[in-house]
Coordinates of C-alpha atoms in Angstrom, one line a residue:
X1 CA 116.8 95.9 108.9
X2 CA 119.0 98.2 111.0
X3 CA 122.2 100.0 110.0
X4 CA 124.6 101.4 112.6
X5 CA 126.2 104.8 112.1
X6 CA 129.9 104.2 111.3
X7 CA 131.8 107.0 113.1
X8 CA 131.8 105.6 116.6
X9 CA 130.2 102.8 118.6
X10 CA 128.3 105.2 121.0
X11 CA 125.9 106.4 118.4
X12 CA 122.4 104.9 118.3
X13 CA 121.3 102.4 115.7
X14 CA 118.6 103.9 113.4
X15 CA 115.7 102.0 111.9
X16 CA 116.0 102.2 108.1
X17 CA 113.7 101.7 105.2
X18 CA 114.1 98.4 103.4
X19 CA 115.4 98.8 99.9
X20 CA 113.2 96.7 97.5
X21 CA 115.1 94.0 95.6
X22 CA 113.3 95.0 92.4
X23 CA 114.1 98.7 92.4
X24 CA 114.6 98.4 88.6
X25 CA 111.0 97.3 88.3
X26 CA 109.5 99.3 91.2
X27 CA 105.9 98.9 90.1
X28 CA 105.8 95.4 91.3
X29 CA 106.6 96.4 94.9
X30 CA 104.3 99.4 95.1
X31 CA 101.8 99.2 97.9
X32 CA 99.0 101.8 97.7
X33 CA 98.2 103.3 101.1
X34 CA 94.7 103.0 102.5
X35 CA 93.6 101.4 99.3
X36 CA 90.4 99.7 100.6
X37 CA 89.2 102.8 102.4
X38 CA 90.0 105.0 99.3
X39 CA 88.0 102.8 97.0
X40 CA 85.0 102.6 99.3
X41 CA 84.9 106.4 99.7
X42 CA 85.3 107.0 95.9
X43 CA 82.4 104.6 95.3
X44 CA 83.9 103.5 92.0
X45 CA 81.4 102.2 89.6
X46 CA 81.5 101.0 85.9
X47 CA 81.4 103.9 83.5
X48 CA 82.5 106.5 86.1
X49 CA 85.0 109.3 85.5
X50 CA 87.8 109.7 88.0
X51 CA 90.9 111.7 88.5
X52 CA 94.1 110.4 90.2
X53 CA 95.9 113.8 90.6
X54 CA 99.0 112.3 92.1
X55 CA 99.4 109.1 90.1
X56 CA 102.7 107.9 91.5
X57 CA 103.3 104.3 90.4
X58 CA 99.7 103.8 89.6
X59 CA 98.6 101.5 92.4
X60 CA 95.4 103.4 93.3
X61 CA 94.7 104.1 89.6
X62 CA 94.9 100.4 88.7
X63 CA 92.4 99.5 91.4
X64 CA 90.1 102.3 90.2
X65 CA 90.3 101.3 86.5
X66 CA 89.5 97.7 87.5
X67 CA 86.2 98.9 89.0
X68 CA 85.1 101.3 86.4
X69 CA 85.7 99.1 83.3
X70 CA 84.6 98.6 80.6
X71 CA 83.5 102.1 79.7
X72 CA 84.9 104.2 82.6
X73 CA 87.7 106.8 82.3
X74 CA 90.6 108.0 84.5
X75 CA 92.7 111.0 84.2
X76 CA 96.1 110.7 85.9
X77 CA 98.6 113.5 86.7
X78 CA 102.0 113.4 88.2
X79 CA 104.9 115.8 88.3
X80 CA 107.5 113.0 88.2
X81 CA 108.1 111.7 84.6
X82 CA 109.9 108.6 85.9
X83 CA 106.8 107.6 87.9
X84 CA 104.5 108.3 85.0
X85 CA 106.5 105.9 82.8
X86 CA 106.2 103.2 85.4
X87 CA 102.5 103.8 85.9
X88 CA 101.8 103.8 82.1
X89 CA 103.4 100.4 81.8
X90 CA 101.4 99.1 84.8
X91 CA 98.1 100.4 83.4
X92 CA 98.7 99.1 79.8
X93 CA 95.9 96.5 80.1
X94 CA 93.4 99.3 80.4
X95 CA 94.5 101.1 77.2
X96 CA 91.9 103.5 76.0
X97 CA 90.4 104.0 79.4
X98 CA 92.9 106.5 80.8
X99 CA 95.0 109.6 79.9
X100 CA 98.2 110.4 81.8
X101 CA 99.7 113.9 81.9
X102 CA 103.0 115.3 83.3
X103 CA 101.5 118.0 85.5
X104 CA 101.5 119.2 89.1
X105 CA 98.3 118.3 90.8
X106 CA 97.7 121.9 91.7
X107 CA 97.1 122.6 88.0
X108 CA 94.2 120.2 87.9
X109 CA 91.5 122.9 87.6
X110 CA 93.3 124.3 84.5
X111 CA 93.8 120.8 83.1
X112 CA 90.1 119.9 83.6
X113 CA 89.0 123.2 81.9
X114 CA 91.3 122.5 79.0
X115 CA 90.5 118.8 78.5
X116 CA 86.7 118.9 79.1
X117 CA 86.8 115.8 81.2
X118 CA 84.1 117.1 83.5
X119 CA 82.2 116.8 85.7
X120 CA 83.9 113.8 87.3
X121 CA 82.7 111.3 89.8
X122 CA 85.7 111.3 92.1
X123 CA 89.1 112.9 92.6
X124 CA 92.0 111.4 94.6
X125 CA 95.0 113.3 95.8
X126 CA 97.8 111.3 97.6
X127 CA 100.1 114.0 98.9
X128 CA 103.8 113.7 99.7
X129 CA 106.7 111.7 98.5
X130 CA 106.4 108.2 97.1
X131 CA 108.4 105.2 98.3
X132 CA 110.0 104.9 94.8
X133 CA 111.3 108.5 95.1
X134 CA 112.5 108.0 98.6
X135 CA 114.3 104.7 98.0
X136 CA 115.8 105.8 94.7
X137 CA 119.4 106.8 95.7
X138 CA 119.9 109.1 92.7
X139 CA 116.9 111.2 93.7
X140 CA 118.6 112.5 96.8
X141 CA 115.6 112.5 99.2
X142 CA 117.0 110.2 101.9
X143 CA 119.3 111.0 104.8
X144 CA 120.4 107.3 104.6
X145 CA 122.0 107.7 101.2
X146 CA 125.3 109.3 99.9
X147 CA 123.5 110.7 96.9
X148 CA 123.7 114.3 95.7
X149 CA 121.2 116.6 97.6
X150 CA 118.4 116.9 95.0
X151 CA 114.9 116.2 96.3
X152 CA 113.1 117.4 93.2
X153 CA 109.9 115.6 92.5
X154 CA 109.9 117.1 89.0
X155 CA 113.4 116.8 87.7
X156 CA 112.7 119.5 85.0
X157 CA 112.7 122.2 87.7
X158 CA 116.0 123.8 88.4
X159 CA 116.0 124.4 92.2
X160 CA 117.5 121.6 94.3
X161 CA 118.0 121.0 98.0
X162 CA 121.7 121.7 97.5
X163 CA 120.8 125.1 96.1
X164 CA 118.8 126.0 99.2
X165 CA 121.4 124.7 101.6
X166 CA 124.3 126.6 100.0
X167 CA 122.6 129.9 99.2
X168 CA 120.0 130.8 101.9
X169 CA 120.8 133.0 104.8
X170 CA 120.9 131.4 108.2
X171 CA 117.6 132.9 109.3
X172 CA 115.9 131.8 106.1
X173 CA 117.2 128.2 106.6
X174 CA 116.1 128.3 110.2
X175 CA 112.5 129.4 109.3
X176 CA 112.2 126.7 106.7
X177 CA 113.4 123.9 109.0
X178 CA 111.2 125.1 111.8
X179 CA 108.1 125.8 109.8
X180 CA 108.1 122.7 107.5
X181 CA 110.0 120.3 109.7
X182 CA 108.5 121.5 113.1
X183 CA 112.1 121.1 114.3
X184 CA 112.8 122.6 117.7
X185 CA 116.5 122.8 117.0
X186 CA 116.1 124.6 113.7
X187 CA 118.4 127.5 114.7
X188 CA 121.2 125.2 115.8
X189 CA 120.9 123.2 112.6
X190 CA 120.9 126.4 110.4
X191 CA 123.9 127.7 112.3
X192 CA 125.8 124.5 111.8
X193 CA 125.0 124.4 108.1
X194 CA 126.2 128.0 107.5
X195 CA 129.4 127.3 109.4
X196 CA 130.1 124.1 107.4
X197 CA 129.4 125.5 104.0
X198 CA 131.9 128.3 104.7
X199 CA 134.6 125.6 104.4
X200 CA 133.1 124.0 101.2
X201 CA 129.7 123.4 99.5
X202 CA 127.4 120.8 101.1
X203 CA 126.3 118.6 98.2
X204 CA 125.5 115.2 99.5
X205 CA 122.8 113.7 101.7
X206 CA 125.3 112.0 104.0
X207 CA 127.0 115.3 104.6
X208 CA 123.9 117.1 105.6
X209 CA 122.6 114.2 107.7
X210 CA 125.9 114.2 109.7
X211 CA 125.8 117.9 110.2
X212 CA 122.3 117.7 111.6
X213 CA 123.1 114.8 113.8
X214 CA 126.0 116.7 115.4
X215 CA 123.9 119.8 115.8
X216 CA 121.0 118.1 117.6
X217 CA 121.4 117.2 121.3
X218 CA 121.7 113.4 121.7
X219 CA 118.8 111.6 123.2
X220 CA 119.0 108.4 125.1
X221 CA 116.3 106.7 123.1
X222 CA 115.7 108.7 120.0
X223 CA 112.4 108.0 118.2
X224 CA 113.6 109.0 114.7
X225 CA 116.9 109.9 113.1
X226 CA 117.8 113.5 114.0
X227 CA 117.9 114.5 110.3
X228 CA 114.3 113.3 109.6
X229 CA 112.6 116.7 110.1
X230 CA 115.3 118.7 108.4
X231 CA 115.1 116.5 105.3
X232 CA 111.3 116.8 105.3
X233 CA 111.5 120.5 105.6
X234 CA 113.9 120.9 102.7
X235 CA 111.8 118.5 100.5
X236 CA 108.7 120.5 101.2
X237 CA 110.5 123.8 100.4
X238 CA 112.1 122.5 97.2
X239 CA 108.8 121.2 95.8
X240 CA 106.6 124.0 97.3
X241 CA 104.3 121.2 98.5
X242 CA 102.2 123.4 100.8
X243 CA 102.1 126.5 98.6
X244 CA 98.5 127.0 97.2
X245 CA 97.3 123.7 98.6
X246 CA 94.3 125.3 100.3
X247 CA 93.3 127.2 97.2
X248 CA 93.6 124.0 95.1
X249 CA 91.3 122.1 97.5
X250 CA 88.7 125.0 97.5
X251 CA 88.7 125.4 93.7
X252 CA 88.8 121.8 92.6
X253 CA 85.6 120.6 94.3
X254 CA 83.5 122.5 91.7
X255 CA 84.6 120.0 89.0
X256 CA 82.8 117.2 90.8
X257 CA 79.3 116.2 89.9
X258 CA 76.8 116.6 92.7
X259 CA 77.4 113.5 94.9
X260 CA 81.0 113.1 93.6
X261 CA 83.7 112.5 96.2
X262 CA 87.0 114.3 96.8
X263 CA 89.5 112.1 98.7
X264 CA 92.8 113.4 100.1
X265 CA 95.6 111.3 101.7
X266 CA 98.2 113.3 103.7
X267 CA 101.3 112.2 105.5
X268 CA 102.3 114.8 107.9
X269 CA 100.5 117.2 110.2
X270 CA 101.1 120.4 108.2
X271 CA 99.3 118.9 105.1
X272 CA 96.5 117.4 107.2
X273 CA 95.8 120.7 109.0
X274 CA 95.4 122.4 105.6
X275 CA 93.1 119.7 104.3
X276 CA 91.0 119.6 107.4
X277 CA 90.6 123.4 107.4
X278 CA 89.7 123.5 103.7
X279 CA 87.2 120.7 103.9
X280 CA 85.5 122.2 106.9
X281 CA 85.3 125.6 105.0
X282 CA 83.8 123.8 102.0
X283 CA 81.2 122.3 104.4
X284 CA 80.2 125.8 105.5
X285 CA 81.8 125.6 108.9
X286 CA 83.7 128.4 110.7
X287 CA 87.5 128.0 110.4
X288 CA 88.6 131.4 111.6
X289 CA 88.6 130.8 115.3
X290 CA 86.9 134.1 116.0
X291 CA 83.9 134.9 118.1
X292 CA 80.6 134.4 116.2
X293 CA 80.0 138.1 115.9
X294 CA 83.4 138.6 114.2
X295 CA 83.3 135.5 111.9
X296 CA 83.9 136.2 108.2
X297 CA 83.7 132.6 107.0
X298 CA 81.4 131.8 104.2
X299 CA 78.6 129.7 105.5
X300 CA 77.5 128.6 102.0
X301 CA 78.3 124.9 102.0
X302 CA 79.6 123.5 98.7
X303 CA 80.2 120.0 100.1
X304 CA 79.5 117.8 103.1
X305 CA 82.0 116.1 105.3
X306 CA 82.1 112.3 104.7
X307 CA 84.8 111.8 107.2
X308 CA 84.4 113.9 110.4
X309 CA 87.8 112.6 111.5
X310 CA 90.8 111.5 109.5
X311 CA 90.8 107.8 108.7
X312 CA 94.1 106.1 109.7
X313 CA 95.6 102.8 108.6
X314 CA 94.9 99.7 110.7
X315 CA 97.5 97.7 112.5
X316 CA 97.7 95.1 109.8
X317 CA 98.4 97.6 107.1
X318 CA 101.0 99.4 109.1
X319 CA 102.7 96.0 109.8
X320 CA 102.7 95.2 106.1
X321 CA 103.6 98.7 104.9
X322 CA 105.4 100.7 107.7
X323 CA 105.3 103.9 105.6
X324 CA 101.5 104.0 105.9
X325 CA 101.7 104.6 109.6
X326 CA 101.5 108.4 109.2
X327 CA 98.8 108.5 106.5
X328 CA 95.6 110.4 107.1
X329 CA 92.6 110.2 104.8
X330 CA 89.8 112.8 104.6
X331 CA 86.8 113.0 102.2
X332 CA 84.1 115.4 101.2
X333 CA 81.1 115.0 98.9
X334 CA 80.0 117.7 96.6
X335 CA 76.5 119.1 97.2
X336 CA 74.0 120.1 94.5
X337 CA 74.6 123.8 94.9
X338 CA 72.5 126.0 92.6
X339 CA 74.6 127.8 90.0
X340 CA 77.8 125.7 90.5
X341 CA 76.8 123.0 88.1
X342 CA 77.1 125.3 85.1
X343 CA 80.8 125.9 85.8
X344 CA 81.8 122.7 84.0
X345 CA 80.9 121.1 80.7
X346 CA 79.2 117.7 80.3
X347 CA 81.5 116.5 77.5
X348 CA 84.4 114.1 77.8
X349 CA 87.5 114.0 75.6
X350 CA 89.9 111.1 75.7

């Protein structure tokens, strides 16, 4: 469904996300991305122990639980308490087989150490924003809404997108928009934001979207809304999505049993580059781009690459679920490396 910008008839018509009719019961509309491929790579089997570190609305988790019953176990984490509540209701039929925690996925090593649910047979991380968060007007993620600029995945944190927009210096805003949004007009956008906020605080998604639209040179046939990259950049900055991601990937693989799989789904190039680099390092490959004689990379492999190239959704999935079009899936399998197996206990607490 398309919606025209209102200010004048010369503006382009932007493709918009379709708002689900059952937003009050969002679990019923949730479509897990790359579900078949994820399940195949995780090799889910009855009695297995698995982690969904970014539970969302529980679509992937539900499919995993179905395959590991009757005596399997799943640990689910999410930083969004609203999503956790929806997922808990969705997974109710598997009561006793799962434990859900309000946690950032980057804290998974600490959680696994504290709970004793190790070693595990598979770990899934589905990075980025969920459709539920994006399409919930009150969450302030979308440039298509008139909601307050929020963008917090975890509503218990204090920093919002409005805080960044109204407090950061022009050069700081420019760096964020350029780095996280890969926006070529970052300086123009930052300059327009600073000029506008001098007349009054920028507090709503629609305000920011219009500012960006006016700052970016018009294109005859624009591929995306001009504010898309700026909103992505602010969301990443607010939620610190890329901070520590490489360390998390490197540390977490040791909690898998030998032969266990680590599956990561990313949705933009910045995430995918980090995942690709970390997985290659875990496989003992050089990632420093230096001459061989100057390479300082560890060549001690802890895992092997299961996917040499990222798996992308097929045409049918993209047609049914347009949001999946940017998804990239990568997977590694933990090797039986001497000395690493003793890092994790063999007990399980539910």
